[in-house]
Amino acid sequence: MSELHKFIFEGLPVRGMLVRLTDAWQDILARRAANSETGAYPAPVRQLLGEMAAAGVLMQGNIKFNGALVLQIFGDGPVKLGVVEVQPDLSLRATCTQVGEVADNATLSQMVNVNNEGRCAITLDPQDRLPGQQPYQGVVPLFGDRGEKLENISEVLEHYMLQSEQLDTVMVLAADDKVAAGLLIQRLPIESEGNLAGKTDSLLRESVLGQSEDFSRISILTKSLKREELLGLDAETILHRLYCEEPLARFEPFIGETGPRFACRCNRERVGNMIRSLGSEEVEGIIAEQGQVEVGCDFCGAQYRFDPVDAAGLFTGLPPDLPAGSVH
Ligand SMILES: [Zn+2]
């Protein structure tokens, strides 16, 4: 079963999380493979989307926010769009849109940053968003500090964390056809400066320096984790191997009903709203050509069919969200 583990390093301003998506990830892949129009993801696309899915759960698990976290990559190569959406209850869905061939050994930049126009966006969409209120969105390019193209989505997201939250973050991500997994370590902001007010400047500096050394040591341990280990070992083994000398304190894991799991939020009403937004002329054109309007959900593969009567019903003039029974 898919699982998320949270932990802290006792007495040190460092926290961490480990996610392993197994059934949830296999569900996403199986739905894609069953789509007769697209077929299964090629291996490099699968790795990208799996790493994004693991990262999305880590980022949602890391914030106190009542809303969806949406991680998107907008590509200018054969991969046009990758989307991972994680809800506060850790249910998630993910999809990738690919146009054209992806080589078996394609790198991140060959898939999404061919012409230097690839972007990664992180959106926080509040659950109780007011009409007209915009979700918060941060966008980061796929380049490092020296202008080099980044080849790991983990590096892109580490940059984002540093820019948007001013938090030093180390992320290790990996995905194959069975598992999408990630490990995140983050240096917590120093909030104890008030407590140190009585101390001299040099003591304060020493204290901050000490904390920074702790983070460096834990980062090095974290980065030593190999892809095969992250994919092949269980959470207990990984944490024990990496941090057996560190004062690790674990929280109750999120697993099963509280853990990460696949869930799609599509439904007939939302699809109807989307069709309505095309306008009656466009929809009549589709009906004339195809006899019905058929829309497939990219996330779960569900097919929604609107025959001419259903489609006409979308344009009867009722307000979109008003259930028919409530009209007086
Ligand atoms: Zn769906």
mmCIF file of C-alpha atoms and ligand atoms in Angstrom:
data_model
loop_
_atom_site.group_PDB
_atom_site.id
_atom_site.type_symbol
_atom_site.label_atom_id
_atom_site.label_comp_id
_atom_site.label_asym_id
_atom_site.label_seq_id
_atom_site.Cartn_x
_atom_site.Cartn_y
_atom_site.Cartn_z
ATOM 1 C CA MET A 1 0.000 0.000 0.000
ATOM 2 C CA SER A 2 1.120 3.549 -0.670
ATOM 3 C CA GLU A 3 2.522 5.356 2.356
ATOM 4 C CA LEU A 4 3.820 8.704 3.619
ATOM 5 C CA HIS A 5 6.168 8.886 6.598
ATOM 6 C CA LYS A 6 6.982 12.110 8.439
ATOM 7 C CA PHE A 7 9.869 12.520 10.836
ATOM 8 C CA ILE A 8 11.999 15.107 12.599
ATOM 9 C CA PHE A 9 15.553 15.088 13.813
ATOM 10 C CA GLU A 10 15.137 15.702 17.527
ATOM 11 C CA GLY A 11 16.868 18.814 18.779
ATOM 12 C CA LEU A 12 17.874 19.825 15.238
ATOM 13 C CA PRO A 13 15.989 22.246 12.971
ATOM 14 C CA VAL A 14 15.535 19.595 10.290
ATOM 15 C CA ARG A 15 12.464 17.668 9.272
ATOM 16 C CA GLY A 16 11.854 15.046 6.628
ATOM 17 C CA MET A 17 9.338 12.960 4.755
ATOM 18 C CA LEU A 18 9.440 9.742 2.785
ATOM 19 C CA VAL A 19 6.746 8.736 0.307
ATOM 20 C CA ARG A 20 6.277 5.432 -1.481
ATOM 21 C CA LEU A 21 3.470 5.229 -4.018
ATOM 22 C CA THR A 22 2.805 1.624 -5.005
ATOM 23 C CA ASP A 23 -0.879 0.759 -5.584
ATOM 24 C CA ALA A 24 -1.748 4.423 -6.247
ATOM 25 C CA TRP A 25 0.991 4.703 -8.873
ATOM 26 C CA GLN A 26 0.208 1.343 -10.494
ATOM 27 C CA ASP A 27 -3.448 2.431 -10.720
ATOM 28 C CA ILE A 28 -2.456 5.618 -12.587
ATOM 29 C CA LEU A 29 -0.235 3.641 -14.997
ATOM 30 C CA ALA A 30 -2.853 0.935 -15.600
ATOM 31 C CA ARG A 31 -5.510 3.520 -16.477
ATOM 32 C CA ARG A 32 -3.159 5.112 -18.995
ATOM 33 C CA ALA A 33 -2.195 1.753 -20.500
ATOM 34 C CA ALA A 34 -5.917 0.954 -20.907
ATOM 35 C CA ASN A 35 -6.480 4.142 -22.936
ATOM 36 C CA SER A 36 -6.614 2.906 -26.525
ATOM 37 C CA GLU A 37 -5.824 6.385 -27.899
ATOM 38 C CA THR A 38 -2.574 6.902 -25.995
ATOM 39 C CA GLY A 39 -1.356 3.510 -24.770
ATOM 40 C CA ALA A 40 1.126 3.253 -21.895
ATOM 41 C CA TYR A 41 3.688 5.979 -21.098
ATOM 42 C CA PRO A 42 7.172 5.516 -22.567
ATOM 43 C CA ALA A 43 9.717 4.852 -19.764
ATOM 44 C CA PRO A 44 11.215 8.392 -19.546
ATOM 45 C CA VAL A 45 7.733 10.009 -19.394
ATOM 46 C CA ARG A 46 6.672 7.473 -16.785
ATOM 47 C CA GLN A 47 9.731 8.349 -14.708
ATOM 48 C CA LEU A 48 9.023 12.090 -14.981
ATOM 49 C CA LEU A 49 5.369 11.772 -14.022
ATOM 50 C CA GLY A 50 6.131 9.312 -11.210
ATOM 51 C CA GLU A 51 8.738 11.628 -9.738
ATOM 52 C CA MET A 52 6.279 14.519 -10.005
ATOM 53 C CA ALA A 53 3.621 12.412 -8.240
ATOM 54 C CA ALA A 54 5.985 11.551 -5.381
ATOM 55 C CA ALA A 55 7.086 15.198 -5.134
ATOM 56 C CA GLY A 56 3.470 16.413 -5.178
ATOM 57 C CA VAL A 57 2.623 14.239 -2.167
ATOM 58 C CA LEU A 58 5.761 15.420 -0.335
ATOM 59 C CA MET A 59 4.895 19.072 -1.012
ATOM 60 C CA GLN A 60 1.249 18.657 0.010
ATOM 61 C CA GLY A 61 2.388 16.814 3.148
ATOM 62 C CA ASN A 62 4.749 19.665 3.910
ATOM 63 C CA ILE A 63 2.283 22.553 4.012
ATOM 64 C CA LYS A 64 -0.574 23.493 6.274
ATOM 65 C CA PHE A 65 -3.084 24.378 3.618
ATOM 66 C CA ASN A 66 -6.671 23.362 3.012
ATOM 67 C CA GLY A 67 -6.708 22.970 -0.730
ATOM 68 C CA ALA A 68 -5.251 21.156 -3.704
ATOM 69 C CA LEU A 69 -1.558 21.302 -4.521
ATOM 70 C CA VAL A 70 -1.114 21.145 -8.290
ATOM 71 C CA LEU A 71 2.318 20.509 -9.723
ATOM 72 C CA GLN A 72 2.542 21.145 -13.456
ATOM 73 C CA ILE A 73 5.253 21.045 -16.044
ATOM 74 C CA PHE A 74 4.689 22.909 -19.299
ATOM 75 C CA GLY A 75 6.994 21.444 -21.905
ATOM 76 C CA ASP A 76 8.157 22.752 -25.281
ATOM 77 C CA GLY A 77 9.285 19.309 -26.472
ATOM 78 C CA PRO A 78 7.319 16.097 -27.065
ATOM 79 C CA VAL A 79 5.914 16.269 -23.525
ATOM 80 C CA LYS A 80 3.542 19.236 -23.540
ATOM 81 C CA LEU A 81 2.052 18.955 -20.087
ATOM 82 C CA GLY A 82 2.480 16.947 -16.920
ATOM 83 C CA VAL A 83 -0.017 17.426 -14.102
ATOM 84 C CA VAL A 84 -0.148 16.050 -10.577
ATOM 85 C CA GLU A 85 -2.924 17.135 -8.243
ATOM 86 C CA VAL A 86 -2.802 16.185 -4.556
ATOM 87 C CA GLN A 87 -5.659 16.926 -2.159
ATOM 88 C CA PRO A 88 -5.202 17.659 1.566
ATOM 89 C CA ASP A 89 -6.351 14.081 2.335
ATOM 90 C CA LEU A 90 -3.472 12.864 0.076
ATOM 91 C CA SER A 91 -5.742 11.523 -2.653
ATOM 92 C CA LEU A 92 -4.083 12.231 -5.969
ATOM 93 C CA ARG A 93 -4.345 12.015 -9.724
ATOM 94 C CA ALA A 94 -1.793 12.570 -12.469
ATOM 95 C CA THR A 95 -1.534 12.695 -16.236
ATOM 96 C CA CYS A 96 0.884 13.607 -18.998
ATOM 97 C CA THR A 97 0.191 14.844 -22.512
ATOM 98 C CA GLN A 98 2.690 13.716 -25.077
ATOM 99 C CA VAL A 99 2.842 14.680 -28.735
ATOM 100 C CA GLY A 100 5.393 12.886 -30.872
ATOM 101 C CA GLU A 101 8.074 10.348 -30.072
ATOM 102 C CA VAL A 102 10.099 10.182 -26.870
ATOM 103 C CA ALA A 103 13.379 8.277 -27.161
ATOM 104 C CA ASP A 104 14.042 5.490 -24.635
ATOM 105 C CA ASN A 105 16.956 7.436 -23.183
ATOM 106 C CA ALA A 106 15.386 10.924 -23.385
ATOM 107 C CA THR A 107 16.518 13.358 -20.692
ATOM 108 C CA LEU A 108 14.268 15.834 -18.900
ATOM 109 C CA SER A 109 15.339 18.718 -21.156
ATOM 110 C CA GLN A 110 14.852 16.629 -24.315
ATOM 111 C CA MET A 111 11.273 16.015 -23.218
ATOM 112 C CA VAL A 112 10.201 19.417 -21.875
ATOM 113 C CA ASN A 113 12.908 22.065 -22.371
ATOM 114 C CA VAL A 114 14.139 21.746 -25.950
ATOM 115 C CA ASN A 115 13.802 25.462 -26.780
ATOM 116 C CA ASN A 116 14.448 26.811 -23.277
ATOM 117 C CA GLU A 117 10.769 27.531 -22.785
ATOM 118 C CA GLY A 118 9.858 24.701 -20.390
ATOM 119 C CA ARG A 119 8.345 25.814 -17.094
ATOM 120 C CA CYS A 120 7.293 24.240 -13.855
ATOM 121 C CA ALA A 121 4.327 25.671 -11.935
ATOM 122 C CA ILE A 122 3.182 24.987 -8.398
ATOM 123 C CA THR A 123 -0.389 26.040 -7.622
ATOM 124 C CA LEU A 124 -2.153 26.104 -4.276
ATOM 125 C CA ASP A 125 -5.879 26.147 -4.871
ATOM 126 C CA PRO A 126 -7.874 26.797 -1.652
ATOM 127 C CA GLN A 127 -10.832 24.476 -1.088
ATOM 128 C CA ASP A 128 -13.092 27.357 -0.024
ATOM 129 C CA ARG A 129 -11.967 29.776 -2.722
ATOM 130 C CA LEU A 130 -14.229 32.816 -3.045
ATOM 131 C CA PRO A 131 -15.636 33.747 -6.465
ATOM 132 C CA GLY A 132 -13.008 35.703 -8.356
ATOM 133 C CA GLN A 133 -10.228 34.773 -5.938
ATOM 134 C CA GLN A 134 -7.151 33.534 -7.788
ATOM 135 C CA PRO A 135 -5.226 30.488 -6.572
ATOM 136 C CA TYR A 136 -1.624 31.132 -5.538
ATOM 137 C CA GLN A 137 0.837 30.118 -8.241
ATOM 138 C CA GLY A 138 4.628 30.055 -8.382
ATOM 139 C CA VAL A 139 6.455 29.430 -11.662
ATOM 140 C CA VAL A 140 10.072 28.359 -11.996
ATOM 141 C CA PRO A 141 12.170 27.891 -15.142
ATOM 142 C CA LEU A 142 14.013 24.624 -15.731
ATOM 143 C CA PHE A 143 17.467 26.170 -15.345
ATOM 144 C CA GLY A 144 20.044 26.143 -12.571
ATOM 145 C CA ASP A 145 21.940 29.076 -11.066
ATOM 146 C CA ARG A 146 24.635 28.930 -13.743
ATOM 147 C CA GLY A 147 22.107 28.896 -16.576
ATOM 148 C CA GLU A 148 22.461 25.158 -17.134
ATOM 149 C CA LYS A 149 19.433 23.089 -18.136
ATOM 150 C CA LEU A 150 18.287 21.060 -15.161
ATOM 151 C CA GLU A 151 17.906 17.337 -15.809
ATOM 152 C CA ASN A 152 16.173 16.326 -12.589
ATOM 153 C CA ILE A 153 12.760 17.498 -11.502
ATOM 154 C CA SER A 154 14.051 17.283 -7.912
ATOM 155 C CA GLU A 155 16.543 20.098 -8.627
ATOM 156 C CA VAL A 156 13.786 22.237 -10.161
ATOM 157 C CA LEU A 157 11.676 21.808 -7.025
ATOM 158 C CA GLU A 158 14.605 22.413 -4.658
ATOM 159 C CA HIS A 159 15.043 25.761 -6.436
ATOM 160 C CA TYR A 160 11.371 26.516 -6.046
ATOM 161 C CA MET A 161 11.426 25.785 -2.310
ATOM 162 C CA LEU A 162 14.425 28.022 -1.801
ATOM 163 C CA GLN A 163 12.903 30.870 -3.837
ATOM 164 C CA SER A 164 9.340 30.752 -2.589
ATOM 165 C CA GLU A 165 9.719 29.568 1.001
ATOM 166 C CA GLN A 166 13.360 30.435 1.690
ATOM 167 C CA LEU A 167 13.811 26.880 2.896
ATOM 168 C CA ASP A 168 16.854 24.755 2.137
ATOM 169 C CA THR A 169 15.487 21.524 0.759
ATOM 170 C CA VAL A 170 16.989 18.295 -0.481
ATOM 171 C CA MET A 171 14.802 15.973 -2.524
ATOM 172 C CA VAL A 172 15.579 12.535 -3.922
ATOM 173 C CA LEU A 173 12.984 11.144 -6.351
ATOM 174 C CA ALA A 174 12.653 7.967 -8.414
ATOM 175 C CA ALA A 175 9.965 6.074 -10.316
ATOM 176 C CA ASP A 176 9.605 2.908 -12.353
ATOM 177 C CA ASP A 177 6.630 0.799 -13.445
ATOM 178 C CA LYS A 178 5.810 -0.345 -9.879
ATOM 179 C CA VAL A 179 6.887 2.401 -7.481
ATOM 180 C CA ALA A 180 7.102 6.195 -7.399
ATOM 181 C CA ALA A 181 9.035 7.321 -4.339
ATOM 182 C CA GLY A 182 10.635 10.359 -2.810
ATOM 183 C CA LEU A 183 12.604 11.529 0.205
ATOM 184 C CA LEU A 184 12.598 15.151 1.339
ATOM 185 C CA ILE A 185 14.727 16.869 3.958
ATOM 186 C CA GLN A 186 14.162 20.467 4.898
ATOM 187 C CA ARG A 187 15.938 22.911 7.164
ATOM 188 C CA LEU A 188 13.409 24.628 9.390
ATOM 189 C CA PRO A 189 13.497 28.381 9.793
ATOM 190 C CA ILE A 190 15.228 29.435 12.990
ATOM 191 C CA GLU A 191 12.444 30.736 15.167
ATOM 192 C CA SER A 192 14.348 30.707 18.419
ATOM 193 C CA GLU A 193 16.197 33.989 17.915
ATOM 194 C CA GLY A 194 14.048 35.560 20.639
ATOM 195 C CA ASN A 195 15.293 32.950 23.074
ATOM 196 C CA LEU A 196 18.852 33.742 22.150
ATOM 197 C CA ALA A 197 18.429 37.468 22.729
ATOM 198 C CA GLY A 198 20.351 37.295 25.990
ATOM 199 C CA LYS A 199 23.352 35.655 24.381
ATOM 200 C CA THR A 200 26.217 37.437 22.707
ATOM 201 C CA ASP A 201 26.472 37.744 18.952
ATOM 202 C CA SER A 202 29.258 35.213 18.744
ATOM 203 C CA LEU A 203 27.214 32.622 20.610
ATOM 204 C CA LEU A 204 24.277 33.267 18.319
ATOM 205 C CA ARG A 205 26.506 32.853 15.287
ATOM 206 C CA GLU A 206 27.894 29.628 16.690
ATOM 207 C CA SER A 207 24.425 28.330 17.282
ATOM 208 C CA VAL A 208 23.289 29.112 13.735
ATOM 209 C CA LEU A 209 26.504 27.667 12.325
ATOM 210 C CA GLY A 210 26.003 24.487 14.344
ATOM 211 C CA GLN A 211 22.521 24.081 12.953
ATOM 212 C CA SER A 212 23.808 24.581 9.456
ATOM 213 C CA GLU A 213 26.414 21.840 9.978
ATOM 214 C CA ASP A 214 23.690 19.476 11.127
ATOM 215 C CA PHE A 215 21.719 20.185 7.974
ATOM 216 C CA SER A 216 24.785 19.704 5.762
ATOM 217 C CA ARG A 217 25.525 16.339 7.338
ATOM 218 C CA ILE A 218 21.921 15.141 6.992
ATOM 219 C CA SER A 219 21.799 16.432 3.373
ATOM 220 C CA ILE A 220 24.887 14.431 2.461
ATOM 221 C CA LEU A 221 23.367 11.295 4.001
ATOM 222 C CA THR A 222 20.117 11.967 2.121
ATOM 223 C CA LYS A 223 21.826 12.499 -1.232
ATOM 224 C CA SER A 224 23.738 9.242 -0.802
ATOM 225 C CA LEU A 225 20.465 7.350 -1.297
ATOM 226 C CA LYS A 226 20.544 5.593 -4.666
ATOM 227 C CA ARG A 227 17.580 5.301 -7.043
ATOM 228 C CA GLU A 228 17.532 1.510 -6.722
ATOM 229 C CA GLU A 229 17.465 1.773 -2.930
ATOM 230 C CA LEU A 230 14.649 4.303 -2.939
ATOM 231 C CA LEU A 231 12.617 2.102 -5.300
ATOM 232 C CA GLY A 232 13.481 -1.306 -3.880
ATOM 233 C CA LEU A 233 13.736 -0.906 -0.098
ATOM 234 C CA ASP A 234 10.911 -0.406 2.379
ATOM 235 C CA ALA A 235 10.633 2.802 4.380
ATOM 236 C CA GLU A 236 11.996 1.294 7.615
ATOM 237 C CA THR A 237 15.135 0.036 5.895
ATOM 238 C CA ILE A 238 15.787 3.303 4.070
ATOM 239 C CA LEU A 239 15.437 5.454 7.187
ATOM 240 C CA HIS A 240 17.512 3.084 9.272
ATOM 241 C CA ARG A 241 20.302 2.831 6.695
ATOM 242 C CA LEU A 242 20.553 6.567 6.154
ATOM 243 C CA TYR A 243 19.967 7.995 9.606
ATOM 244 C CA CYS A 244 20.855 5.257 12.118
ATOM 245 C CA GLU A 245 23.236 7.637 13.891
ATOM 246 C CA GLU A 246 20.784 10.544 13.953
ATOM 247 C CA PRO A 247 18.131 11.345 16.603
ATOM 248 C CA LEU A 248 15.175 10.458 14.401
ATOM 249 C CA ALA A 249 11.651 10.841 15.799
ATOM 250 C CA ARG A 250 8.884 9.328 13.685
ATOM 251 C CA PHE A 251 5.238 10.247 13.435
ATOM 252 C CA GLU A 252 2.377 7.835 12.801
ATOM 253 C CA PRO A 253 2.614 6.961 9.074
ATOM 254 C CA PHE A 254 -0.142 7.884 6.620
ATOM 255 C CA ILE A 255 -1.140 4.608 5.014
ATOM 256 C CA GLY A 256 -4.322 2.941 3.763
ATOM 257 C CA GLU A 257 -7.346 5.201 4.183
ATOM 258 C CA THR A 258 -5.207 8.121 5.410
ATOM 259 C CA GLY A 259 -2.378 7.453 2.966
ATOM 260 C CA PRO A 260 -1.766 8.559 -0.616
ATOM 261 C CA ARG A 261 -4.254 6.926 -3.007
ATOM 262 C CA PHE A 262 -5.585 7.447 -6.491
ATOM 263 C CA ALA A 263 -8.883 9.314 -6.779
ATOM 264 C CA CYS A 264 -10.298 11.275 -9.686
ATOM 265 C CA ARG A 265 -12.553 14.262 -9.139
ATOM 266 C CA CYS A 266 -14.165 14.285 -12.551
ATOM 267 C CA ASN A 267 -17.955 13.978 -12.795
ATOM 268 C CA ARG A 268 -20.704 14.471 -15.339
ATOM 269 C CA GLU A 269 -21.667 17.915 -14.043
ATOM 270 C CA ARG A 270 -18.132 19.311 -14.444
ATOM 271 C CA VAL A 271 -17.804 17.799 -17.908
ATOM 272 C CA GLY A 272 -21.204 19.329 -18.753
ATOM 273 C CA ASN A 273 -19.986 22.751 -17.596
ATOM 274 C CA MET A 274 -16.903 22.359 -19.755
ATOM 275 C CA ILE A 275 -19.000 21.433 -22.818
ATOM 276 C CA ARG A 276 -21.315 24.371 -22.138
ATOM 277 C CA SER A 277 -18.304 26.697 -22.113
ATOM 278 C CA LEU A 278 -17.666 25.733 -25.765
ATOM 279 C CA GLY A 279 -20.890 27.523 -26.734
ATOM 280 C CA SER A 280 -24.029 26.115 -28.356
ATOM 281 C CA GLU A 281 -22.825 26.686 -31.913
ATOM 282 C CA GLU A 282 -19.647 24.656 -31.423
ATOM 283 C CA VAL A 283 -21.553 21.895 -29.615
ATOM 284 C CA GLU A 284 -24.221 21.731 -32.357
ATOM 285 C CA GLY A 285 -21.400 21.381 -34.870
ATOM 286 C CA ILE A 286 -19.949 18.409 -32.977
ATOM 287 C CA ILE A 287 -23.396 16.770 -32.720
ATOM 288 C CA ALA A 288 -23.993 17.254 -36.456
ATOM 289 C CA GLU A 289 -20.634 15.634 -37.203
ATOM 290 C CA GLN A 290 -20.465 12.844 -34.598
ATOM 291 C CA GLY A 291 -24.035 12.353 -33.423
ATOM 292 C CA GLN A 292 -23.034 13.009 -29.797
ATOM 293 C CA VAL A 293 -20.420 14.758 -27.662
ATOM 294 C CA GLU A 294 -17.958 12.357 -26.107
ATOM 295 C CA VAL A 295 -15.364 13.493 -23.594
ATOM 296 C CA GLY A 296 -12.767 11.257 -21.940
ATOM 297 C CA CYS A 297 -11.087 12.131 -18.624
ATOM 298 C CA ASP A 298 -7.310 12.223 -19.060
ATOM 299 C CA PHE A 299 -6.758 11.348 -15.397
ATOM 300 C CA CYS A 300 -8.950 8.267 -14.915
ATOM 301 C CA GLY A 301 -10.105 7.305 -18.415
ATOM 302 C CA ALA A 302 -13.845 7.727 -17.685
ATOM 303 C CA GLN A 303 -15.913 8.440 -20.814
ATOM 304 C CA TYR A 304 -18.777 10.926 -20.701
ATOM 305 C CA ARG A 305 -21.320 10.868 -23.513
ATOM 306 C CA PHE A 306 -23.887 13.579 -24.186
ATOM 307 C CA ASP A 307 -26.468 12.639 -26.817
ATOM 308 C CA PRO A 308 -28.326 15.431 -28.697
ATOM 309 C CA VAL A 309 -30.984 15.659 -25.943
ATOM 310 C CA ASP A 310 -28.388 15.778 -23.123
ATOM 311 C CA ALA A 311 -26.376 18.382 -25.034
ATOM 312 C CA ALA A 312 -29.427 20.554 -25.726
ATOM 313 C CA GLY A 313 -30.246 20.341 -22.003
ATOM 314 C CA LEU A 314 -26.940 22.050 -21.256
ATOM 315 C CA PHE A 315 -28.191 25.187 -23.003
ATOM 316 C CA THR A 316 -31.707 25.474 -21.606
ATOM 317 C CA GLY A 317 -30.858 28.669 -19.799
ATOM 318 C CA LEU A 318 -30.760 27.265 -16.280
ATOM 319 C CA PRO A 319 -27.903 28.618 -14.201
ATOM 320 C CA PRO A 320 -25.097 26.040 -14.450
ATOM 321 C CA ASP A 321 -24.956 25.030 -10.770
ATOM 322 C CA LEU A 322 -28.662 25.118 -10.009
ATOM 323 C CA PRO A 323 -30.112 21.616 -9.684
ATOM 324 C CA ALA A 324 -33.268 21.290 -11.758
ATOM 325 C CA GLY A 325 -35.352 20.281 -8.717
ATOM 326 C CA SER A 326 -34.720 23.576 -6.928
ATOM 327 C CA VAL A 327 -36.441 25.714 -9.585
ATOM 328 C CA HIS A 328 -39.764 27.063 -8.313
HETATM 329 ZN ZN ZN B 1 -11.554 11.321 -14.136
#
